[in-house]
Amino acid sequence: MQQTVIHADGLRRSFGAFEAVKGVSFQVSEGQFIGLLGPNGAGKTTTMRMIMGMTKPSGGTLDVFGVPSHTIGRGEKARIGLVPQEDNLDPDLSVRQNLEVYGTYFGLPHDVIQERVDTLLRFMELSEKKENDVRALSGGMKRRLIIARALIADPDLVILDEPTTGLDPQARVLIWQRLLALKSQGKTILLTTHYMDEAQRLCDRIIVIDGGRVLDEGSPKELIARHVEEHVFELQKPLPKGIEKLDIRSEDIGDTALFYTDDAARLRNFLKADMVYLHRPANLEDVFLKLTGRKLREV
Ligand SMILES: Nc1ncnc2c1ncn2[C@@H]1O[C@H](COP(=O)(O)OP(=O)(O)O)[C@@H](O)[C@H]1O
Ligand SMILES: [Mg+2]
């Protein structure tokens, strides 16, 4: 039987009069790779901080490894590795020392720490940087070091808050490979990301939240099937005359209009052969924008 690693039920968190998390319920089982998706301000980081025991819930229940999250001690904390949204490496320490400090915090023996530092630096392709100043690392290397640091106590649950934001494609791909390797080792992974292709590629299950509430959850495939038609046609304006008579769900996004349909042949036949358009399968981004809207969220 798979163990439940995280069990949130009616979880709430207020900051003064403002309620950032408004009754969120979900479960995460051992070995699952879960994506927590939502626009800026949705409540993702607050939820993750509650799971880590860094912020106390204002209401509802939240058990992590069967224990209320805000009561977990250092022993259980060692079972959770955190990659925070912000870079919080110690700039005065070397790459190696940044890892050692965490190993010491979790009370690991010296020789175990040394062995893990070498293994993790190799795993994250940072071995050559071992004695470097962290200030000299690129953005991608810093993210990789923070991931290595989260793994120092060999946690069962790894929580990553936007680990690939702002990274170039090469750096993202390396992190994807490493996260999939962690999953194949049996670790449970909770990830937030703004990259829908990343979530679609990596996650077994997605939880979409906005305004502190869960909007829906399911596998990427399930969510796509539930919320959007199978095919998307992206058409440049001006649109061909009479297209509205086809009565196809569409969305106006400025210079372009998106048409969503399960009957691709019908729309393709209508569009003239010389008309330029993009025909693609519906994806998680279509689901995300349908559920959360297109309004900009600037926090
Ligand atoms: N310590 C805090 N004090 C006041 N408001 C906060 C605090 N932390 C988060 N918030 C607010 O709670 C909401 C959710 O924030 P957050 O969980 O960081 O969202 P996300 O990570 O999804 O972008 C935002 O409106 C944010 O401004
Ligand atoms: Mg956040």
mmCIF file of C-alpha atoms and ligand atoms in Angstrom:
data_model
loop_
_atom_site.group_PDB
_atom_site.id
_atom_site.type_symbol
_atom_site.label_atom_id
_atom_site.label_comp_id
_atom_site.label_asym_id
_atom_site.label_seq_id
_atom_site.Cartn_x
_atom_site.Cartn_y
_atom_site.Cartn_z
ATOM 1 C CA MET A 1 0.000 0.000 0.000
ATOM 2 C CA GLN A 2 1.247 3.441 -0.848
ATOM 3 C CA GLN A 3 1.696 5.721 2.124
ATOM 4 C CA THR A 4 0.080 9.143 2.212
ATOM 5 C CA VAL A 5 2.919 11.654 2.489
ATOM 6 C CA ILE A 6 0.901 14.874 2.587
ATOM 7 C CA HIS A 7 -2.723 15.179 3.631
ATOM 8 C CA ALA A 8 -4.216 18.681 3.536
ATOM 9 C CA ASP A 9 -7.854 19.118 4.482
ATOM 10 C CA GLY A 10 -9.547 22.514 4.447
ATOM 11 C CA LEU A 11 -6.142 24.133 4.864
ATOM 12 C CA ARG A 12 -6.200 27.892 5.478
ATOM 13 C CA ARG A 13 -3.670 30.624 6.077
ATOM 14 C CA SER A 14 -4.350 34.308 6.736
ATOM 15 C CA PHE A 15 -1.989 37.251 6.913
ATOM 16 C CA GLY A 16 -3.900 39.799 8.988
ATOM 17 C CA ALA A 17 -7.269 40.298 7.326
ATOM 18 C CA PHE A 18 -6.053 38.761 4.043
ATOM 19 C CA GLU A 19 -6.641 35.070 3.481
ATOM 20 C CA ALA A 20 -3.943 33.716 1.160
ATOM 21 C CA VAL A 21 -5.013 30.049 1.377
ATOM 22 C CA LYS A 22 -8.770 29.551 1.590
ATOM 23 C CA GLY A 23 -9.512 25.941 2.378
ATOM 24 C CA VAL A 24 -7.289 23.731 0.274
ATOM 25 C CA SER A 25 -7.627 19.940 0.315
ATOM 26 C CA PHE A 26 -5.362 17.441 -1.420
ATOM 27 C CA GLN A 27 -3.367 14.298 -0.842
ATOM 28 C CA VAL A 28 0.037 13.243 -2.057
ATOM 29 C CA SER A 29 1.048 9.570 -2.032
ATOM 30 C CA GLU A 30 4.524 8.171 -1.728
ATOM 31 C CA GLY A 31 6.485 8.213 -4.995
ATOM 32 C CA GLN A 32 4.187 10.662 -6.794
ATOM 33 C CA PHE A 33 5.479 13.639 -8.745
ATOM 34 C CA ILE A 34 2.985 16.429 -8.111
ATOM 35 C CA GLY A 35 2.806 19.829 -9.770
ATOM 36 C CA LEU A 36 1.273 22.719 -7.863
ATOM 37 C CA LEU A 37 0.338 25.251 -10.533
ATOM 38 C CA GLY A 38 -1.150 28.689 -10.173
ATOM 39 C CA PRO A 39 -0.576 32.313 -11.192
ATOM 40 C CA ASN A 40 1.478 34.671 -9.009
ATOM 41 C CA GLY A 41 -0.203 35.153 -5.658
ATOM 42 C CA ALA A 42 -2.201 31.897 -5.904
ATOM 43 C CA GLY A 43 -0.881 30.657 -2.559
ATOM 44 C CA LYS A 44 1.693 28.103 -3.747
ATOM 45 C CA THR A 45 4.637 29.284 -1.660
ATOM 46 C CA THR A 46 2.440 29.752 1.413
ATOM 47 C CA THR A 47 1.180 26.172 1.016
ATOM 48 C CA MET A 48 4.719 24.853 0.644
ATOM 49 C CA ARG A 49 5.894 26.803 3.684
ATOM 50 C CA MET A 50 3.094 25.239 5.715
ATOM 51 C CA ILE A 51 4.122 21.767 4.531
ATOM 52 C CA MET A 52 7.679 22.551 5.667
ATOM 53 C CA GLY A 53 6.415 23.654 9.075
ATOM 54 C CA MET A 54 7.763 27.170 8.443
ATOM 55 C CA THR A 55 4.320 28.783 8.596
ATOM 56 C CA LYS A 56 1.500 27.651 10.845
ATOM 57 C CA PRO A 57 -1.894 27.007 9.237
ATOM 58 C CA SER A 58 -4.695 29.321 10.425
ATOM 59 C CA GLY A 59 -7.257 26.567 9.894
ATOM 60 C CA GLY A 60 -7.868 23.065 8.595
ATOM 61 C CA THR A 61 -5.465 20.190 8.992
ATOM 62 C CA LEU A 62 -2.142 19.436 7.345
ATOM 63 C CA ASP A 63 -0.344 16.191 8.080
ATOM 64 C CA VAL A 64 3.071 15.426 6.649
ATOM 65 C CA PHE A 65 4.313 11.844 7.202
ATOM 66 C CA GLY A 66 1.286 11.428 9.456
ATOM 67 C CA VAL A 67 2.210 14.280 11.800
ATOM 68 C CA PRO A 68 0.695 17.807 11.941
ATOM 69 C CA SER A 69 3.151 19.880 9.902
ATOM 70 C CA HIS A 70 3.698 22.627 12.461
ATOM 71 C CA THR A 71 4.741 20.111 15.118
ATOM 72 C CA ILE A 72 7.426 18.296 13.143
ATOM 73 C CA GLY A 73 10.877 18.241 14.683
ATOM 74 C CA ARG A 74 14.327 18.031 13.196
ATOM 75 C CA GLY A 75 14.102 14.253 12.684
ATOM 76 C CA GLU A 76 11.090 14.539 10.388
ATOM 77 C CA LYS A 77 12.436 17.732 8.808
ATOM 78 C CA ALA A 78 15.398 15.688 7.587
ATOM 79 C CA ARG A 79 12.881 13.656 5.556
ATOM 80 C CA ILE A 80 11.895 16.800 3.606
ATOM 81 C CA GLY A 81 14.259 18.584 1.235
ATOM 82 C CA LEU A 82 13.348 22.148 0.303
ATOM 83 C CA VAL A 83 14.367 24.156 -2.721
ATOM 84 C CA PRO A 84 13.007 27.595 -1.822
ATOM 85 C CA GLN A 85 11.805 30.115 -4.390
ATOM 86 C CA GLU A 86 14.532 32.594 -3.420
ATOM 87 C CA ASP A 87 18.258 31.881 -3.574
ATOM 88 C CA ASN A 88 19.306 31.576 0.062
ATOM 89 C CA LEU A 89 22.801 30.156 -0.342
ATOM 90 C CA ASP A 90 25.391 31.570 2.041
ATOM 91 C CA PRO A 91 27.571 33.817 -0.150
ATOM 92 C CA ASP A 92 30.416 33.753 2.392
ATOM 93 C CA LEU A 93 30.797 29.980 2.149
ATOM 94 C CA SER A 94 32.166 27.821 -0.638
ATOM 95 C CA VAL A 95 30.037 25.381 -2.626
ATOM 96 C CA ARG A 96 31.233 22.510 -0.415
ATOM 97 C CA GLN A 97 30.665 24.421 2.826
ATOM 98 C CA ASN A 98 27.095 25.344 1.826
ATOM 99 C CA LEU A 99 26.328 21.623 1.694
ATOM 100 C CA GLU A 100 28.312 20.736 4.843
ATOM 101 C CA VAL A 101 26.450 23.282 6.966
ATOM 102 C CA TYR A 102 23.145 21.594 6.140
ATOM 103 C CA GLY A 103 24.572 18.125 6.782
ATOM 104 C CA THR A 104 25.773 19.284 10.205
ATOM 105 C CA TYR A 105 22.380 20.847 10.943
ATOM 106 C CA PHE A 106 20.747 17.472 10.391
ATOM 107 C CA GLY A 107 23.345 15.815 12.640
ATOM 108 C CA LEU A 108 24.903 13.634 9.959
ATOM 109 C CA PRO A 109 28.321 12.103 10.796
ATOM 110 C CA HIS A 110 31.318 13.850 9.237
ATOM 111 C CA ASP A 111 32.272 10.987 6.900
ATOM 112 C CA VAL A 112 28.675 10.613 5.671
ATOM 113 C CA ILE A 113 28.575 14.342 4.912
ATOM 114 C CA GLN A 114 31.836 14.160 2.929
ATOM 115 C CA GLU A 115 30.593 11.222 0.908
ATOM 116 C CA ARG A 116 27.197 12.835 0.208
ATOM 117 C CA VAL A 117 28.790 16.160 -0.775
ATOM 118 C CA ASP A 118 30.863 14.399 -3.429
ATOM 119 C CA THR A 119 27.969 12.258 -4.644
ATOM 120 C CA LEU A 120 25.547 15.187 -4.831
ATOM 121 C CA LEU A 121 28.018 17.494 -6.557
ATOM 122 C CA ARG A 122 28.577 14.779 -9.135
ATOM 123 C CA PHE A 123 24.804 14.222 -9.479
ATOM 124 C CA MET A 124 24.204 17.932 -10.102
ATOM 125 C CA GLU A 125 27.303 18.309 -12.316
ATOM 126 C CA LEU A 126 29.061 20.671 -9.941
ATOM 127 C CA SER A 127 32.118 18.601 -8.930
ATOM 128 C CA GLU A 128 34.537 21.039 -10.523
ATOM 129 C CA LYS A 129 33.055 23.899 -8.514
ATOM 130 C CA LYS A 130 33.496 22.207 -5.141
ATOM 131 C CA GLU A 131 35.911 24.763 -3.658
ATOM 132 C CA ASN A 132 34.469 27.773 -5.515
ATOM 133 C CA ASP A 133 32.894 30.810 -3.981
ATOM 134 C CA VAL A 134 29.116 30.612 -4.549
ATOM 135 C CA ARG A 135 29.189 34.206 -5.762
ATOM 136 C CA ALA A 136 31.073 32.984 -8.845
ATOM 137 C CA LEU A 137 28.337 30.514 -9.858
ATOM 138 C CA SER A 138 25.903 31.144 -12.702
ATOM 139 C CA GLY A 139 22.161 31.241 -11.977
ATOM 140 C CA GLY A 140 21.753 27.664 -13.199
ATOM 141 C CA MET A 141 24.621 26.426 -11.024
ATOM 142 C CA LYS A 142 23.159 28.119 -7.961
ATOM 143 C CA ARG A 143 19.829 26.399 -8.542
ATOM 144 C CA ARG A 144 21.617 23.068 -8.914
ATOM 145 C CA LEU A 145 23.549 23.676 -5.697
ATOM 146 C CA ILE A 146 20.322 24.487 -3.846
ATOM 147 C CA ILE A 147 18.853 21.222 -5.152
ATOM 148 C CA ALA A 148 21.987 19.335 -4.009
ATOM 149 C CA ARG A 149 21.659 20.987 -0.612
ATOM 150 C CA ALA A 150 18.006 19.899 -0.359
ATOM 151 C CA LEU A 151 19.170 16.293 -0.859
ATOM 152 C CA ILE A 152 21.925 16.239 1.780
ATOM 153 C CA ALA A 153 19.886 14.308 4.348
ATOM 154 C CA ASP A 154 18.555 11.930 1.662
ATOM 155 C CA PRO A 155 14.943 13.123 2.095
ATOM 156 C CA ASP A 156 11.865 11.099 1.123
ATOM 157 C CA LEU A 157 9.934 14.204 0.076
ATOM 158 C CA VAL A 158 11.469 16.927 -2.086
ATOM 159 C CA ILE A 159 9.671 20.267 -2.384
ATOM 160 C CA LEU A 160 10.797 22.600 -5.154
ATOM 161 C CA ASP A 161 9.406 26.135 -5.435
ATOM 162 C CA GLU A 162 9.964 27.343 -9.004
ATOM 163 C CA PRO A 163 13.370 25.662 -9.359
ATOM 164 C CA THR A 164 13.711 26.501 -13.056
ATOM 165 C CA THR A 165 12.362 30.062 -13.202
ATOM 166 C CA GLY A 166 14.679 32.257 -15.221
ATOM 167 C CA LEU A 167 16.997 29.461 -16.344
ATOM 168 C CA ASP A 168 18.061 28.852 -19.922
ATOM 169 C CA PRO A 169 16.717 25.745 -21.735
ATOM 170 C CA GLN A 170 19.916 23.722 -21.223
ATOM 171 C CA ALA A 171 19.868 24.345 -17.470
ATOM 172 C CA ARG A 172 16.167 23.447 -17.302
ATOM 173 C CA VAL A 173 16.673 20.175 -19.171
ATOM 174 C CA LEU A 174 19.461 19.126 -16.778
ATOM 175 C CA ILE A 175 17.210 19.802 -13.793
ATOM 176 C CA TRP A 176 14.357 17.840 -15.424
ATOM 177 C CA GLN A 177 16.629 14.827 -15.861
ATOM 178 C CA ARG A 178 17.737 15.003 -12.253
ATOM 179 C CA LEU A 179 14.187 15.348 -10.945
ATOM 180 C CA LEU A 180 13.136 12.290 -12.950
ATOM 181 C CA ALA A 181 16.142 10.415 -11.523
ATOM 182 C CA LEU A 182 14.955 11.329 -8.009
ATOM 183 C CA LYS A 183 11.481 10.072 -8.848
ATOM 184 C CA SER A 184 12.921 6.773 -10.073
ATOM 185 C CA GLN A 185 14.680 6.471 -6.700
ATOM 186 C CA GLY A 186 11.200 6.490 -5.163
ATOM 187 C CA LYS A 187 11.193 10.006 -3.788
ATOM 188 C CA THR A 188 7.973 11.983 -3.580
ATOM 189 C CA ILE A 189 8.237 15.316 -5.368
ATOM 190 C CA LEU A 190 6.144 18.476 -5.087
ATOM 191 C CA LEU A 191 7.020 21.093 -7.695
ATOM 192 C CA THR A 192 5.757 24.538 -8.568
ATOM 193 C CA THR A 193 6.497 25.995 -11.959
ATOM 194 C CA HIS A 194 5.169 28.578 -14.378
ATOM 195 C CA TYR A 195 6.300 26.452 -17.322
ATOM 196 C CA MET A 196 3.385 24.330 -18.439
ATOM 197 C CA ASP A 197 5.537 22.210 -20.764
ATOM 198 C CA GLU A 198 7.673 21.350 -17.749
ATOM 199 C CA ALA A 199 4.665 20.372 -15.641
ATOM 200 C CA GLN A 200 3.170 18.330 -18.485
ATOM 201 C CA ARG A 201 6.455 16.492 -18.988
ATOM 202 C CA LEU A 202 7.305 15.754 -15.366
ATOM 203 C CA CYS A 203 4.188 15.516 -13.253
ATOM 204 C CA ASP A 204 1.968 12.494 -12.615
ATOM 205 C CA ARG A 205 -0.663 14.774 -11.157
ATOM 206 C CA ILE A 206 -1.327 18.479 -11.246
ATOM 207 C CA ILE A 207 -3.149 20.591 -8.683
ATOM 208 C CA VAL A 208 -4.251 23.943 -10.096
ATOM 209 C CA ILE A 209 -4.776 26.643 -7.482
ATOM 210 C CA ASP A 210 -5.781 30.269 -7.744
ATOM 211 C CA GLY A 211 -6.887 32.808 -5.180
ATOM 212 C CA GLY A 212 -6.061 30.323 -2.430
ATOM 213 C CA ARG A 213 -8.435 27.615 -3.716
ATOM 214 C CA VAL A 214 -7.990 24.383 -5.652
ATOM 215 C CA LEU A 215 -9.590 24.800 -9.090
ATOM 216 C CA ASP A 216 -9.028 21.229 -10.257
ATOM 217 C CA GLU A 217 -6.621 18.344 -10.086
ATOM 218 C CA GLY A 218 -5.717 15.336 -12.187
ATOM 219 C CA SER A 219 -3.072 13.976 -14.524
ATOM 220 C CA PRO A 220 -2.063 16.327 -17.351
ATOM 221 C CA LYS A 221 -3.993 14.078 -19.776
ATOM 222 C CA GLU A 222 -7.110 14.066 -17.611
ATOM 223 C CA LEU A 223 -7.075 17.833 -17.206
ATOM 224 C CA ILE A 224 -6.688 18.395 -20.937
ATOM 225 C CA ALA A 225 -9.515 15.972 -21.719
ATOM 226 C CA ARG A 226 -11.775 17.539 -19.068
ATOM 227 C CA HIS A 227 -11.300 21.194 -19.931
ATOM 228 C CA VAL A 228 -10.317 21.671 -23.557
ATOM 229 C CA GLU A 229 -11.101 20.229 -26.959
ATOM 230 C CA GLU A 230 -8.496 18.008 -28.579
ATOM 231 C CA HIS A 231 -7.277 20.367 -31.319
ATOM 232 C CA VAL A 232 -6.271 24.013 -31.285
ATOM 233 C CA PHE A 233 -6.014 26.177 -34.391
ATOM 234 C CA GLU A 234 -4.200 29.475 -34.010
ATOM 235 C CA LEU A 235 -5.318 31.923 -36.706
ATOM 236 C CA GLN A 236 -3.889 35.323 -37.485
ATOM 237 C CA LYS A 237 -6.402 38.118 -37.966
ATOM 238 C CA PRO A 238 -8.237 39.095 -40.081
ATOM 239 C CA LEU A 239 -10.256 35.910 -39.647
ATOM 240 C CA PRO A 240 -11.814 34.243 -42.712
ATOM 241 C CA LYS A 241 -15.408 35.259 -43.389
ATOM 242 C CA GLY A 242 -18.119 32.987 -42.056
ATOM 243 C CA ILE A 243 -15.928 31.161 -39.548
ATOM 244 C CA GLU A 244 -18.315 32.124 -36.753
ATOM 245 C CA LYS A 245 -21.038 30.075 -38.483
ATOM 246 C CA LEU A 246 -19.048 26.917 -37.689
ATOM 247 C CA ASP A 247 -19.921 27.614 -34.070
ATOM 248 C CA ILE A 248 -16.515 26.598 -32.724
ATOM 249 C CA ARG A 249 -15.392 27.764 -29.299
ATOM 250 C CA SER A 250 -12.814 30.476 -29.822
ATOM 251 C CA GLU A 251 -10.793 32.968 -27.901
ATOM 252 C CA ASP A 252 -9.534 36.337 -29.033
ATOM 253 C CA ILE A 253 -5.991 37.065 -27.888
ATOM 254 C CA GLY A 254 -5.148 40.227 -29.802
ATOM 255 C CA ASP A 255 -3.596 39.611 -33.211
ATOM 256 C CA THR A 256 -4.490 35.955 -33.005
ATOM 257 C CA ALA A 257 -7.622 33.927 -32.306
ATOM 258 C CA LEU A 258 -7.589 30.406 -30.919
ATOM 259 C CA PHE A 259 -10.198 27.890 -32.109
ATOM 260 C CA TYR A 260 -10.780 24.795 -29.999
ATOM 261 C CA THR A 261 -12.396 21.761 -31.619
ATOM 262 C CA ASP A 262 -12.626 17.970 -31.463
ATOM 263 C CA ASP A 263 -13.338 17.862 -35.207
ATOM 264 C CA ALA A 264 -10.094 19.048 -36.788
ATOM 265 C CA ALA A 265 -11.049 17.895 -40.294
ATOM 266 C CA ARG A 266 -14.158 20.100 -40.372
ATOM 267 C CA LEU A 267 -12.215 23.250 -39.527
ATOM 268 C CA ARG A 268 -9.307 22.322 -41.791
ATOM 269 C CA ASN A 269 -11.736 21.884 -44.683
ATOM 270 C CA PHE A 270 -13.231 25.278 -44.025
ATOM 271 C CA LEU A 271 -9.890 27.068 -43.906
ATOM 272 C CA LYS A 272 -8.582 27.784 -47.378
ATOM 273 C CA ALA A 273 -5.482 25.848 -48.375
ATOM 274 C CA ASP A 274 -3.442 29.024 -48.720
ATOM 275 C CA MET A 275 -4.438 30.350 -45.321
ATOM 276 C CA VAL A 276 -1.604 30.312 -42.792
ATOM 277 C CA TYR A 277 -2.470 28.850 -39.429
ATOM 278 C CA LEU A 278 -0.995 26.723 -36.697
ATOM 279 C CA HIS A 279 -2.718 23.461 -35.819
ATOM 280 C CA ARG A 280 -1.531 21.837 -32.599
ATOM 281 C CA PRO A 281 -2.826 19.433 -29.941
ATOM 282 C CA ALA A 282 -4.374 21.064 -26.869
ATOM 283 C CA ASN A 283 -1.934 21.282 -23.989
ATOM 284 C CA LEU A 284 -1.755 22.058 -20.301
ATOM 285 C CA GLU A 285 -1.249 25.749 -20.988
ATOM 286 C CA ASP A 286 -4.695 25.866 -22.638
ATOM 287 C CA VAL A 287 -6.144 24.245 -19.516
ATOM 288 C CA PHE A 288 -4.298 26.602 -17.202
ATOM 289 C CA LEU A 289 -5.417 29.722 -19.052
ATOM 290 C CA LYS A 290 -8.997 28.455 -19.245
ATOM 291 C CA LEU A 291 -9.100 27.790 -15.505
ATOM 292 C CA THR A 292 -7.236 30.866 -14.299
ATOM 293 C CA GLY A 293 -8.025 33.373 -17.058
ATOM 294 C CA ARG A 294 -5.723 35.567 -19.079
ATOM 295 C CA LYS A 295 -5.655 38.580 -16.779
ATOM 296 C CA LEU A 296 -2.089 39.550 -15.831
ATOM 297 C CA ARG A 297 -1.104 38.854 -12.226
ATOM 298 C CA GLU A 298 1.604 41.096 -11.006
ATOM 299 C CA VAL A 299 2.515 40.685 -7.384
HETATM 300 N N1 LIG B 1 4.083 37.022 4.979
HETATM 301 C C1 LIG B 1 3.079 37.527 4.271
HETATM 302 N N2 LIG B 1 2.397 38.614 4.686
HETATM 303 C C2 LIG B 1 1.373 39.110 3.986
HETATM 304 N N3 LIG B 1 0.933 38.599 2.819
HETATM 305 C C3 LIG B 1 1.563 37.526 2.337
HETATM 306 C C4 LIG B 1 2.662 36.925 3.039
HETATM 307 N N4 LIG B 1 3.083 35.858 2.310
HETATM 308 C C5 LIG B 1 2.289 35.795 1.225
HETATM 309 N N5 LIG B 1 1.371 36.793 1.243
HETATM 310 C C6 LIG B 1 0.333 37.032 0.236
HETATM 311 O O1 LIG B 1 -0.374 35.825 0.055
HETATM 312 C C7 LIG B 1 -0.691 35.615 -1.311
HETATM 313 C C8 LIG B 1 -0.129 34.275 -1.758
HETATM 314 O O2 LIG B 1 1.286 34.387 -1.782
HETATM 315 P P1 LIG B 1 2.221 33.175 -2.215
HETATM 316 O O3 LIG B 1 1.860 31.991 -1.419
HETATM 317 O O4 LIG B 1 3.626 33.659 -2.134
HETATM 318 O O5 LIG B 1 1.765 32.969 -3.731
HETATM 319 P P2 LIG B 1 2.487 32.208 -4.927
HETATM 320 O O6 LIG B 1 3.673 31.487 -4.387
HETATM 321 O O7 LIG B 1 1.431 31.320 -5.483
HETATM 322 O O8 LIG B 1 2.870 33.281 -5.916
HETATM 323 C C9 LIG B 1 -0.141 36.814 -2.066
HETATM 324 O O9 LIG B 1 -1.180 37.725 -2.244
HETATM 325 C C10 LIG B 1 0.918 37.346 -1.142
HETATM 326 O O10 LIG B 1 1.090 38.722 -1.323
HETATM 327 MG MG MG B 2 5.655 31.580 -4.860
#
